[in-house]
Amino acid sequence: MHCSYFDAGRCRSCTHMGRPYEEQLAGKQLHCQTLLAGHPDLEWLPPVASQESGFRNKAKMVIGGTAQNPTIGILDADGHGVDLRKCGVCSPGLRAVFPVLAGFIRRNRLTPYDVPKRSGELKHIIVTESPDGDIMLRLVLRSEQLLPRIRKNLPELLAILPQVKVVSVNLLPEHKAVLEGDREILLTEQSTLEMRVNDVNLHLRPQSFFQTNTEMAAALYRQGREWVSELAPATVWDLYCGVGGFALHCAGPARTVTGIEFSSEAIVSARLSSDEAGLQGMDFEAGDATAFALAAKGSPDLVIVNPPRRGIGKELCGWLESSDVQHVVYSSCNAQSLARDLAALPSFTARRARVLDMFPQTTHYEVMVLLERAA
């Protein structure tokens, strides 16, 4: 894949842009195998390749420029907007809405936030597309000043973009380098975006996390389901469960599955998906994964962990070591923290691993490892 923005030096976010894709994937496989070289019993399954372009289902775009001439993309080193509305890693469905959103900003005088001057209102737009082509739109504002104007003119936008099903305003009053604030104001009757992944219908609320590559997320959940089905545990914990992707894929008639996630919004989504599917033996609770494990009276047969980049850490590793857990399915977006966590789990043997290229054109990838308690 080649990108005119990258070639012109306007955006360097995709550090592997222009490299042959086969070379990218082989490099990620080698990187991961090198980091986990201390596990000689590890069987490496073939890596899972992604589409090279158009794979992102979510775009977090900074709004720059002026209300009359807004930019949708990133900021340069001086804090000025760089327009990337034709970004090739975004899905065609996302790219189709950017010009319409630019027109909405212009017609309704939604003043972009000027970072150097600390003035203006509209900071970011966060757009997510479902596998069915439906869209969730979030507008990140500094204050409620533009809210009445957005409410009044939203029907006009929805008439032009009928695929937009969920719209919200997120408030980020602070001047700091984050994408969103804590307060979300829903503007549509529909509150969740349905994400149909494999045979599971997930529900994504505005502040819930979901993998940015739907195709790779589906492969990730299929691999987890395959390993769990093969082991047939009676009890499963899905720690860092998000909207329930792994947990819902691993549901079974003779199995209890407990999902733990810090985000209460994600837990609402997971429960909705479970109830809608009529699943039995499912329990989702909002809370800290490590605190939940440390406070539990017993332990399950199998634990699934899908932590943020920092990994699961010493405390949870220590609990797993002292528990009766027989198997762990570890899904990691950072092989370095994964390697560190595996070193803190000497009672477990890494049996199988698989690299999934969640983030083409970058150095990042997802890796899944199946751990078994040593005899």
mmCIF file of C-alpha atoms in Angstrom:
data_model
loop_
_atom_site.group_PDB
_atom_site.id
_atom_site.type_symbol
_atom_site.label_atom_id
_atom_site.label_comp_id
_atom_site.label_asym_id
_atom_site.label_seq_id
_atom_site.Cartn_x
_atom_site.Cartn_y
_atom_site.Cartn_z
ATOM 1 C CA MET A 1 0.000 0.000 0.000
ATOM 2 C CA HIS A 2 1.129 3.539 -0.799
ATOM 3 C CA CYS A 3 -0.209 6.741 0.741
ATOM 4 C CA SER A 4 0.108 10.232 -0.729
ATOM 5 C CA TYR A 5 -0.079 11.772 2.752
ATOM 6 C CA PHE A 6 2.887 9.645 3.890
ATOM 7 C CA ASP A 7 4.866 10.282 0.716
ATOM 8 C CA ALA A 8 4.359 14.038 1.112
ATOM 9 C CA GLY A 9 5.421 13.921 4.764
ATOM 10 C CA ARG A 10 2.001 15.171 5.957
ATOM 11 C CA CYS A 11 1.360 12.096 8.132
ATOM 12 C CA ARG A 12 3.857 9.552 9.430
ATOM 13 C CA SER A 13 1.502 7.614 11.713
ATOM 14 C CA CYS A 14 1.813 4.452 9.605
ATOM 15 C CA THR A 15 5.537 3.820 10.055
ATOM 16 C CA HIS A 16 5.567 0.750 7.752
ATOM 17 C CA MET A 17 3.735 2.493 4.901
ATOM 18 C CA GLY A 18 5.187 1.496 1.526
ATOM 19 C CA ARG A 19 6.831 -1.707 2.769
ATOM 20 C CA PRO A 20 5.615 -4.912 1.036
ATOM 21 C CA TYR A 21 2.889 -6.438 3.185
ATOM 22 C CA GLU A 22 4.435 -9.924 3.222
ATOM 23 C CA GLU A 23 7.592 -8.352 4.639
ATOM 24 C CA GLN A 24 5.604 -6.520 7.322
ATOM 25 C CA LEU A 25 3.846 -9.694 8.459
ATOM 26 C CA ALA A 26 7.044 -11.763 8.466
ATOM 27 C CA GLY A 27 8.762 -9.068 10.511
ATOM 28 C CA LYS A 28 6.017 -9.097 13.138
ATOM 29 C CA GLN A 29 6.149 -12.880 13.366
ATOM 30 C CA LEU A 30 9.932 -12.785 13.835
ATOM 31 C CA HIS A 31 9.681 -10.001 16.413
ATOM 32 C CA CYS A 32 7.174 -11.971 18.477
ATOM 33 C CA GLN A 33 9.073 -15.266 18.188
ATOM 34 C CA THR A 34 12.258 -13.529 19.313
ATOM 35 C CA LEU A 35 10.571 -12.032 22.378
ATOM 36 C CA LEU A 36 9.100 -15.422 23.329
ATOM 37 C CA ALA A 37 12.198 -17.446 22.431
ATOM 38 C CA GLY A 38 12.506 -18.613 26.043
ATOM 39 C CA HIS A 39 9.494 -20.910 25.618
ATOM 40 C CA PRO A 40 10.830 -23.946 23.703
ATOM 41 C CA ASP A 41 7.565 -25.926 23.874
ATOM 42 C CA LEU A 42 5.647 -23.194 22.046
ATOM 43 C CA GLU A 43 3.918 -24.266 18.814
ATOM 44 C CA TRP A 44 3.547 -21.346 16.418
ATOM 45 C CA LEU A 45 0.379 -21.353 14.331
ATOM 46 C CA PRO A 46 0.465 -19.531 10.971
ATOM 47 C CA PRO A 47 0.043 -15.749 11.340
ATOM 48 C CA VAL A 48 -3.305 -14.257 10.341
ATOM 49 C CA ALA A 49 -2.995 -11.594 7.644
ATOM 50 C CA SER A 50 -5.254 -8.560 7.373
ATOM 51 C CA GLN A 51 -6.373 -6.440 4.464
ATOM 52 C CA GLU A 52 -3.591 -3.992 3.687
ATOM 53 C CA SER A 53 -5.917 -0.996 3.381
ATOM 54 C CA GLY A 54 -9.432 0.028 4.334
ATOM 55 C CA PHE A 55 -9.343 -2.131 7.474
ATOM 56 C CA ARG A 56 -9.966 0.431 10.221
ATOM 57 C CA ASN A 57 -13.539 0.480 11.537
ATOM 58 C CA LYS A 58 -12.844 3.479 13.783
ATOM 59 C CA ALA A 59 -11.336 6.899 13.114
ATOM 60 C CA LYS A 60 -10.387 9.360 15.850
ATOM 61 C CA MET A 61 -9.930 12.596 13.922
ATOM 62 C CA VAL A 62 -8.793 15.994 15.178
ATOM 63 C CA ILE A 63 -10.800 18.938 13.863
ATOM 64 C CA GLY A 64 -8.615 21.885 12.871
ATOM 65 C CA GLY A 65 -8.721 24.871 10.565
ATOM 66 C CA THR A 66 -11.750 27.148 10.734
ATOM 67 C CA ALA A 67 -15.518 26.674 10.736
ATOM 68 C CA GLN A 68 -15.533 27.774 7.076
ATOM 69 C CA ASN A 69 -12.632 25.534 6.107
ATOM 70 C CA PRO A 70 -12.317 22.681 8.635
ATOM 71 C CA THR A 71 -9.634 20.014 8.492
ATOM 72 C CA ILE A 72 -10.351 16.423 9.551
ATOM 73 C CA GLY A 73 -7.220 14.502 10.521
ATOM 74 C CA ILE A 74 -4.304 15.335 12.805
ATOM 75 C CA LEU A 75 -2.344 18.347 14.047
ATOM 76 C CA ASP A 76 1.124 19.271 12.856
ATOM 77 C CA ALA A 77 4.038 20.158 15.145
ATOM 78 C CA ASP A 78 2.711 23.721 15.500
ATOM 79 C CA GLY A 79 -0.795 22.575 16.452
ATOM 80 C CA HIS A 80 -2.381 23.360 13.086
ATOM 81 C CA GLY A 81 -4.799 21.002 11.331
ATOM 82 C CA VAL A 82 -3.678 18.540 8.660
ATOM 83 C CA ASP A 83 -6.552 17.159 6.578
ATOM 84 C CA LEU A 84 -6.517 13.355 6.164
ATOM 85 C CA ARG A 85 -10.099 12.687 5.126
ATOM 86 C CA LYS A 86 -8.938 10.334 2.327
ATOM 87 C CA CYS A 87 -6.796 8.210 4.702
ATOM 88 C CA GLY A 88 -6.414 4.815 3.036
ATOM 89 C CA VAL A 89 -6.370 2.684 6.195
ATOM 90 C CA CYS A 90 -9.884 3.877 7.086
ATOM 91 C CA SER A 91 -12.761 1.834 5.709
ATOM 92 C CA PRO A 92 -14.562 3.151 2.603
ATOM 93 C CA GLY A 93 -17.610 3.721 4.803
ATOM 94 C CA LEU A 94 -15.667 6.013 7.122
ATOM 95 C CA ARG A 95 -14.076 7.929 4.255
ATOM 96 C CA ALA A 96 -17.523 8.501 2.740
ATOM 97 C CA VAL A 97 -18.813 10.373 5.797
ATOM 98 C CA PHE A 98 -15.863 12.757 6.303
ATOM 99 C CA PRO A 99 -16.800 15.226 3.508
ATOM 100 C CA VAL A 100 -20.404 15.294 4.731
ATOM 101 C CA LEU A 101 -19.258 15.990 8.286
ATOM 102 C CA ALA A 102 -17.021 18.791 6.992
ATOM 103 C CA GLY A 103 -20.084 20.319 5.323
ATOM 104 C CA PHE A 104 -22.096 19.974 8.550
ATOM 105 C CA ILE A 105 -19.337 21.748 10.483
ATOM 106 C CA ARG A 106 -19.217 24.530 7.896
ATOM 107 C CA ARG A 107 -22.983 25.100 7.575
ATOM 108 C CA ASN A 108 -23.536 25.152 11.312
ATOM 109 C CA ARG A 109 -20.445 27.190 12.201
ATOM 110 C CA LEU A 110 -19.038 24.582 14.579
ATOM 111 C CA THR A 111 -15.816 26.387 15.457
ATOM 112 C CA PRO A 112 -12.829 24.010 15.654
ATOM 113 C CA TYR A 113 -10.756 24.121 18.811
ATOM 114 C CA ASP A 114 -7.488 25.999 18.238
ATOM 115 C CA VAL A 115 -4.864 24.241 20.350
ATOM 116 C CA PRO A 116 -2.206 27.004 20.325
ATOM 117 C CA LYS A 117 -4.780 29.708 21.185
ATOM 118 C CA ARG A 118 -6.888 27.481 23.465
ATOM 119 C CA SER A 119 -10.063 28.808 21.850
ATOM 120 C CA GLY A 120 -12.932 27.263 19.907
ATOM 121 C CA GLU A 121 -15.233 24.362 20.672
ATOM 122 C CA LEU A 122 -15.108 21.269 18.387
ATOM 123 C CA LYS A 123 -12.029 19.188 19.258
ATOM 124 C CA HIS A 124 -12.456 15.761 17.667
ATOM 125 C CA ILE A 125 -14.859 13.503 15.863
ATOM 126 C CA ILE A 126 -14.803 9.783 16.615
ATOM 127 C CA VAL A 127 -16.515 7.699 13.938
ATOM 128 C CA THR A 128 -17.093 3.923 14.114
ATOM 129 C CA GLU A 129 -18.510 1.680 11.395
ATOM 130 C CA SER A 130 -20.218 -1.661 12.034
ATOM 131 C CA PRO A 131 -19.806 -4.705 9.748
ATOM 132 C CA ASP A 132 -23.262 -3.849 8.350
ATOM 133 C CA GLY A 133 -22.191 -0.303 7.401
ATOM 134 C CA ASP A 134 -23.977 1.506 10.234
ATOM 135 C CA ILE A 135 -22.172 4.424 11.855
ATOM 136 C CA MET A 136 -21.677 5.803 15.359
ATOM 137 C CA LEU A 137 -20.651 9.471 15.474
ATOM 138 C CA ARG A 138 -19.237 11.182 18.539
ATOM 139 C CA LEU A 139 -18.451 14.899 18.585
ATOM 140 C CA VAL A 140 -15.948 15.928 21.263
ATOM 141 C CA LEU A 141 -16.594 19.494 22.447
ATOM 142 C CA ARG A 142 -14.958 21.801 24.951
ATOM 143 C CA SER A 143 -18.318 22.861 26.418
ATOM 144 C CA GLU A 144 -22.067 22.665 25.873
ATOM 145 C CA GLN A 145 -22.064 25.943 23.913
ATOM 146 C CA LEU A 146 -22.656 24.291 20.519
ATOM 147 C CA LEU A 147 -24.988 21.592 21.829
ATOM 148 C CA PRO A 148 -28.302 23.381 21.033
ATOM 149 C CA ARG A 149 -27.116 24.106 17.476
ATOM 150 C CA ILE A 150 -26.058 20.498 16.943
ATOM 151 C CA ARG A 151 -29.361 19.176 18.319
ATOM 152 C CA LYS A 152 -31.382 21.505 16.111
ATOM 153 C CA ASN A 153 -29.570 20.590 12.898
ATOM 154 C CA LEU A 154 -28.941 16.906 13.557
ATOM 155 C CA PRO A 155 -32.025 15.774 11.539
ATOM 156 C CA GLU A 156 -30.461 17.414 8.471
ATOM 157 C CA LEU A 157 -27.271 15.369 8.943
ATOM 158 C CA LEU A 158 -29.186 12.132 9.527
ATOM 159 C CA ALA A 159 -31.202 12.699 6.352
ATOM 160 C CA ILE A 160 -27.981 12.973 4.336
ATOM 161 C CA LEU A 161 -26.316 10.065 6.166
ATOM 162 C CA PRO A 162 -29.079 7.561 7.052
ATOM 163 C CA GLN A 163 -26.386 5.018 7.970
ATOM 164 C CA VAL A 164 -25.583 7.116 11.064
ATOM 165 C CA LYS A 165 -27.549 5.384 13.823
ATOM 166 C CA VAL A 166 -25.947 6.651 17.043
ATOM 167 C CA VAL A 167 -24.822 10.235 17.706
ATOM 168 C CA SER A 168 -23.455 11.667 20.929
ATOM 169 C CA VAL A 169 -21.552 14.653 22.236
ATOM 170 C CA ASN A 170 -18.593 14.080 24.522
ATOM 171 C CA LEU A 171 -17.417 16.938 26.749
ATOM 172 C CA LEU A 172 -13.692 17.526 27.213
ATOM 173 C CA PRO A 173 -13.314 20.912 28.935
ATOM 174 C CA GLU A 174 -9.657 20.436 29.883
ATOM 175 C CA HIS A 175 -6.790 21.482 27.639
ATOM 176 C CA LYS A 176 -4.845 18.232 27.561
ATOM 177 C CA ALA A 177 -3.658 15.612 25.092
ATOM 178 C CA VAL A 178 -6.522 13.131 25.383
ATOM 179 C CA LEU A 179 -9.253 12.284 22.906
ATOM 180 C CA GLU A 180 -12.344 12.389 25.074
ATOM 181 C CA GLY A 181 -13.762 13.329 28.452
ATOM 182 C CA ASP A 182 -15.905 11.480 30.982
ATOM 183 C CA ARG A 183 -19.315 12.992 30.194
ATOM 184 C CA GLU A 184 -21.320 11.702 27.224
ATOM 185 C CA ILE A 185 -24.618 13.200 26.006
ATOM 186 C CA LEU A 186 -26.625 10.907 23.730
ATOM 187 C CA LEU A 187 -28.487 12.699 20.922
ATOM 188 C CA THR A 188 -30.264 9.776 19.209
ATOM 189 C CA GLU A 189 -32.867 7.303 20.396
ATOM 190 C CA GLN A 190 -30.569 4.404 19.507
ATOM 191 C CA SER A 191 -27.775 4.125 22.070
ATOM 192 C CA THR A 192 -25.690 1.205 20.782
ATOM 193 C CA LEU A 193 -24.056 0.276 17.496
ATOM 194 C CA GLU A 194 -24.592 -3.374 16.652
ATOM 195 C CA MET A 195 -21.302 -5.074 15.783
ATOM 196 C CA ARG A 196 -22.076 -8.431 14.185
ATOM 197 C CA VAL A 197 -18.888 -10.502 14.601
ATOM 198 C CA ASN A 198 -18.968 -14.146 13.473
ATOM 199 C CA ASP A 199 -22.275 -15.433 14.887
ATOM 200 C CA VAL A 200 -22.297 -13.060 17.871
ATOM 201 C CA ASN A 201 -24.112 -9.719 17.893
ATOM 202 C CA LEU A 202 -22.111 -7.338 20.071
ATOM 203 C CA HIS A 203 -23.403 -3.941 21.171
ATOM 204 C CA LEU A 204 -21.058 -0.973 21.233
ATOM 205 C CA ARG A 205 -21.943 2.047 23.354
ATOM 206 C CA PRO A 206 -20.225 5.414 22.793
ATOM 207 C CA GLN A 207 -17.547 4.982 25.488
ATOM 208 C CA SER A 208 -16.956 1.253 25.003
ATOM 209 C CA PHE A 209 -13.756 -0.198 23.542
ATOM 210 C CA PHE A 210 -13.768 -2.398 20.454
ATOM 211 C CA GLN A 211 -10.923 -3.629 18.271
ATOM 212 C CA THR A 212 -10.270 -1.276 15.354
ATOM 213 C CA ASN A 213 -9.993 -4.093 12.779
ATOM 214 C CA THR A 214 -13.261 -6.053 12.624
ATOM 215 C CA GLU A 215 -11.880 -8.836 10.426
ATOM 216 C CA MET A 216 -9.000 -9.474 12.834
ATOM 217 C CA ALA A 217 -11.287 -9.184 15.868
ATOM 218 C CA ALA A 218 -13.434 -11.944 14.370
ATOM 219 C CA ALA A 219 -10.338 -14.126 13.852
ATOM 220 C CA LEU A 220 -9.203 -13.386 17.415
ATOM 221 C CA TYR A 221 -12.524 -14.493 18.893
ATOM 222 C CA ARG A 222 -12.674 -17.590 16.685
ATOM 223 C CA GLN A 223 -9.243 -18.652 17.879
ATOM 224 C CA GLY A 224 -10.228 -18.135 21.501
ATOM 225 C CA ARG A 225 -13.431 -20.111 21.007
ATOM 226 C CA GLU A 226 -11.513 -22.948 19.325
ATOM 227 C CA TRP A 227 -9.059 -23.323 22.217
ATOM 228 C CA VAL A 228 -11.775 -23.083 24.872
ATOM 229 C CA SER A 229 -14.007 -25.599 23.063
ATOM 230 C CA GLU A 230 -11.105 -28.031 22.811
ATOM 231 C CA LEU A 231 -10.357 -27.773 26.552
ATOM 232 C CA ALA A 232 -14.064 -27.795 27.546
ATOM 233 C CA PRO A 233 -13.720 -25.970 30.895
ATOM 234 C CA ALA A 234 -16.775 -25.849 33.144
ATOM 235 C CA THR A 235 -15.926 -22.367 34.419
ATOM 236 C CA VAL A 236 -14.315 -19.449 32.566
ATOM 237 C CA TRP A 237 -13.352 -15.936 33.610
ATOM 238 C CA ASP A 238 -12.896 -13.319 30.889
ATOM 239 C CA LEU A 239 -10.868 -10.571 32.551
ATOM 240 C CA TYR A 240 -10.674 -7.209 30.736
ATOM 241 C CA CYS A 241 -13.720 -8.461 28.825
ATOM 242 C CA GLY A 242 -14.683 -5.194 27.108
ATOM 243 C CA VAL A 243 -18.094 -5.561 25.454
ATOM 244 C CA GLY A 244 -17.862 -9.334 25.922
ATOM 245 C CA GLY A 245 -16.260 -10.511 22.687
ATOM 246 C CA PHE A 246 -14.367 -13.492 24.092
ATOM 247 C CA ALA A 247 -16.921 -14.316 26.799
ATOM 248 C CA LEU A 248 -19.883 -14.415 24.424
ATOM 249 C CA HIS A 249 -17.956 -16.505 21.887
ATOM 250 C CA CYS A 250 -17.104 -19.019 24.630
ATOM 251 C CA ALA A 251 -20.612 -19.461 26.028
ATOM 252 C CA GLY A 252 -21.766 -23.054 26.331
ATOM 253 C CA PRO A 253 -24.738 -25.007 27.731
ATOM 254 C CA ALA A 254 -22.721 -26.612 30.542
ATOM 255 C CA ARG A 255 -20.389 -23.675 31.191
ATOM 256 C CA THR A 256 -20.469 -20.605 33.409
ATOM 257 C CA VAL A 257 -18.660 -17.561 32.070
ATOM 258 C CA THR A 258 -17.886 -14.449 34.106
ATOM 259 C CA GLY A 259 -16.761 -11.255 32.387
ATOM 260 C CA ILE A 260 -15.011 -8.460 34.289
ATOM 261 C CA GLU A 261 -14.369 -5.016 32.799
ATOM 262 C CA PHE A 262 -13.562 -1.666 34.404
ATOM 263 C CA SER A 263 -15.853 0.251 32.005
ATOM 264 C CA SER A 264 -19.465 0.160 33.183
ATOM 265 C CA GLU A 265 -20.556 1.213 29.674
ATOM 266 C CA ALA A 266 -18.943 -1.910 28.215
ATOM 267 C CA ILE A 267 -20.613 -4.124 30.826
ATOM 268 C CA VAL A 268 -24.035 -2.703 29.917
ATOM 269 C CA SER A 269 -23.260 -3.650 26.302
ATOM 270 C CA ALA A 270 -22.114 -7.171 27.211
ATOM 271 C CA ARG A 271 -25.228 -7.842 29.271
ATOM 272 C CA LEU A 272 -27.446 -6.587 26.456
ATOM 273 C CA SER A 273 -25.773 -8.940 23.965
ATOM 274 C CA SER A 274 -26.062 -11.883 26.357
ATOM 275 C CA ASP A 275 -29.729 -11.218 27.128
ATOM 276 C CA GLU A 276 -30.568 -10.678 23.469
ATOM 277 C CA ALA A 277 -28.987 -14.036 22.574
ATOM 278 C CA GLY A 278 -30.757 -15.809 25.454
ATOM 279 C CA LEU A 279 -27.485 -17.210 26.793
ATOM 280 C CA GLN A 280 -27.372 -19.082 30.089
ATOM 281 C CA GLY A 281 -24.588 -19.115 32.669
ATOM 282 C CA MET A 282 -23.274 -15.638 31.757
ATOM 283 C CA ASP A 283 -22.390 -12.998 34.345
ATOM 284 C CA PHE A 284 -20.840 -9.603 33.624
ATOM 285 C CA GLU A 285 -19.620 -7.258 36.333
ATOM 286 C CA ALA A 286 -17.928 -3.851 36.260
ATOM 287 C CA GLY A 287 -14.697 -3.703 38.238
ATOM 288 C CA ASP A 288 -10.938 -4.039 38.268
ATOM 289 C CA ALA A 289 -9.766 -7.420 36.957
ATOM 290 C CA THR A 290 -6.958 -7.874 39.492
ATOM 291 C CA ALA A 291 -9.103 -6.771 42.439
ATOM 292 C CA PHE A 292 -11.845 -9.194 41.369
ATOM 293 C CA ALA A 293 -9.435 -12.134 41.202
ATOM 294 C CA LEU A 294 -7.793 -11.315 44.544
ATOM 295 C CA ALA A 295 -11.171 -11.046 46.286
ATOM 296 C CA ALA A 296 -12.665 -14.222 44.779
ATOM 297 C CA LYS A 297 -13.231 -17.232 47.029
ATOM 298 C CA GLY A 298 -12.287 -19.722 44.330
ATOM 299 C CA SER A 299 -10.846 -19.896 40.834
ATOM 300 C CA PRO A 300 -12.177 -21.057 37.447
ATOM 301 C CA ASP A 301 -10.821 -23.796 35.206
ATOM 302 C CA LEU A 302 -9.732 -21.316 32.539
ATOM 303 C CA VAL A 303 -8.981 -17.578 32.480
ATOM 304 C CA ILE A 304 -8.989 -15.355 29.399
ATOM 305 C CA VAL A 305 -7.025 -12.110 29.652
ATOM 306 C CA ASN A 306 -6.982 -9.335 27.060
ATOM 307 C CA PRO A 307 -5.261 -6.495 28.924
ATOM 308 C CA PRO A 308 -4.171 -3.035 27.754
ATOM 309 C CA ARG A 309 -0.593 -2.534 26.572
ATOM 310 C CA ARG A 310 0.864 -2.609 30.084
ATOM 311 C CA GLY A 311 -0.084 -6.303 30.475
ATOM 312 C CA ILE A 312 -1.682 -7.998 33.486
ATOM 313 C CA GLY A 313 1.089 -7.125 35.953
ATOM 314 C CA LYS A 314 2.736 -8.760 38.962
ATOM 315 C CA GLU A 315 -0.321 -8.972 41.221
ATOM 316 C CA LEU A 316 -2.536 -10.840 38.763
ATOM 317 C CA CYS A 317 0.387 -13.038 37.717
ATOM 318 C CA GLY A 318 0.942 -13.855 41.394
ATOM 319 C CA TRP A 319 -2.721 -14.751 41.856
ATOM 320 C CA LEU A 320 -2.670 -17.011 38.786
ATOM 321 C CA GLU A 321 0.454 -18.729 40.124
ATOM 322 C CA SER A 322 -1.223 -19.515 43.462
ATOM 323 C CA SER A 323 -4.626 -20.406 41.990
ATOM 324 C CA ASP A 324 -6.074 -23.673 40.716
ATOM 325 C CA VAL A 325 -6.477 -22.290 37.178
ATOM 326 C CA GLN A 326 -5.397 -24.931 34.675
ATOM 327 C CA HIS A 327 -5.331 -22.892 31.445
ATOM 328 C CA VAL A 328 -4.943 -19.256 30.422
ATOM 329 C CA VAL A 329 -5.755 -17.745 27.035
ATOM 330 C CA TYR A 330 -3.683 -14.565 26.841
ATOM 331 C CA SER A 331 -4.481 -12.077 24.071
ATOM 332 C CA SER A 332 -1.905 -9.283 23.945
ATOM 333 C CA CYS A 333 -1.418 -6.107 21.921
ATOM 334 C CA ASN A 334 2.117 -5.701 23.303
ATOM 335 C CA ALA A 335 4.413 -8.715 23.038
ATOM 336 C CA GLN A 336 6.987 -7.060 25.326
ATOM 337 C CA SER A 337 4.618 -6.883 28.306
ATOM 338 C CA LEU A 338 3.370 -10.370 27.367
ATOM 339 C CA ALA A 339 6.932 -11.740 27.593
ATOM 340 C CA ARG A 340 7.367 -10.057 30.979
ATOM 341 C CA ASP A 341 4.096 -11.529 32.282
ATOM 342 C CA LEU A 342 4.952 -15.030 31.020
ATOM 343 C CA ALA A 343 8.257 -14.850 32.897
ATOM 344 C CA ALA A 344 6.223 -14.177 36.055
ATOM 345 C CA LEU A 345 4.141 -17.337 35.445
ATOM 346 C CA PRO A 346 6.678 -20.179 35.855
ATOM 347 C CA SER A 347 3.933 -22.648 36.817
ATOM 348 C CA PHE A 348 2.481 -22.378 33.308
ATOM 349 C CA THR A 349 3.851 -23.666 30.012
ATOM 350 C CA ALA A 350 3.200 -21.708 26.818
ATOM 351 C CA ARG A 351 1.799 -24.298 24.403
ATOM 352 C CA ARG A 352 0.516 -22.431 21.322
ATOM 353 C CA ALA A 353 0.810 -18.932 19.909
ATOM 354 C CA ARG A 354 -0.568 -17.008 16.959
ATOM 355 C CA VAL A 355 0.163 -13.553 15.594
ATOM 356 C CA LEU A 356 -2.816 -11.649 14.176
ATOM 357 C CA ASP A 357 -2.058 -8.496 12.214
ATOM 358 C CA MET A 358 -4.557 -6.145 13.822
ATOM 359 C CA PHE A 359 -2.627 -3.036 12.732
ATOM 360 C CA PRO A 360 -1.143 -3.256 9.193
ATOM 361 C CA GLN A 361 1.264 -0.500 8.095
ATOM 362 C CA THR A 362 2.522 -0.147 11.697
ATOM 363 C CA THR A 363 4.833 -2.071 14.031
ATOM 364 C CA HIS A 364 1.885 -3.181 16.187
ATOM 365 C CA TYR A 365 0.098 -6.529 16.165
ATOM 366 C CA GLU A 366 -1.965 -8.844 18.376
ATOM 367 C CA VAL A 367 -0.684 -12.179 19.626
ATOM 368 C CA MET A 368 -2.597 -14.973 21.371
ATOM 369 C CA VAL A 369 -0.936 -17.548 23.596
ATOM 370 C CA LEU A 370 -2.435 -20.667 25.194
ATOM 371 C CA LEU A 371 -0.910 -21.453 28.594
ATOM 372 C CA GLU A 372 -1.225 -24.762 30.438
ATOM 373 C CA ARG A 373 -0.343 -25.404 34.067
ATOM 374 C CA ALA A 374 2.754 -27.594 34.194
ATOM 375 C CA ALA A 375 2.216 -31.101 35.529
#
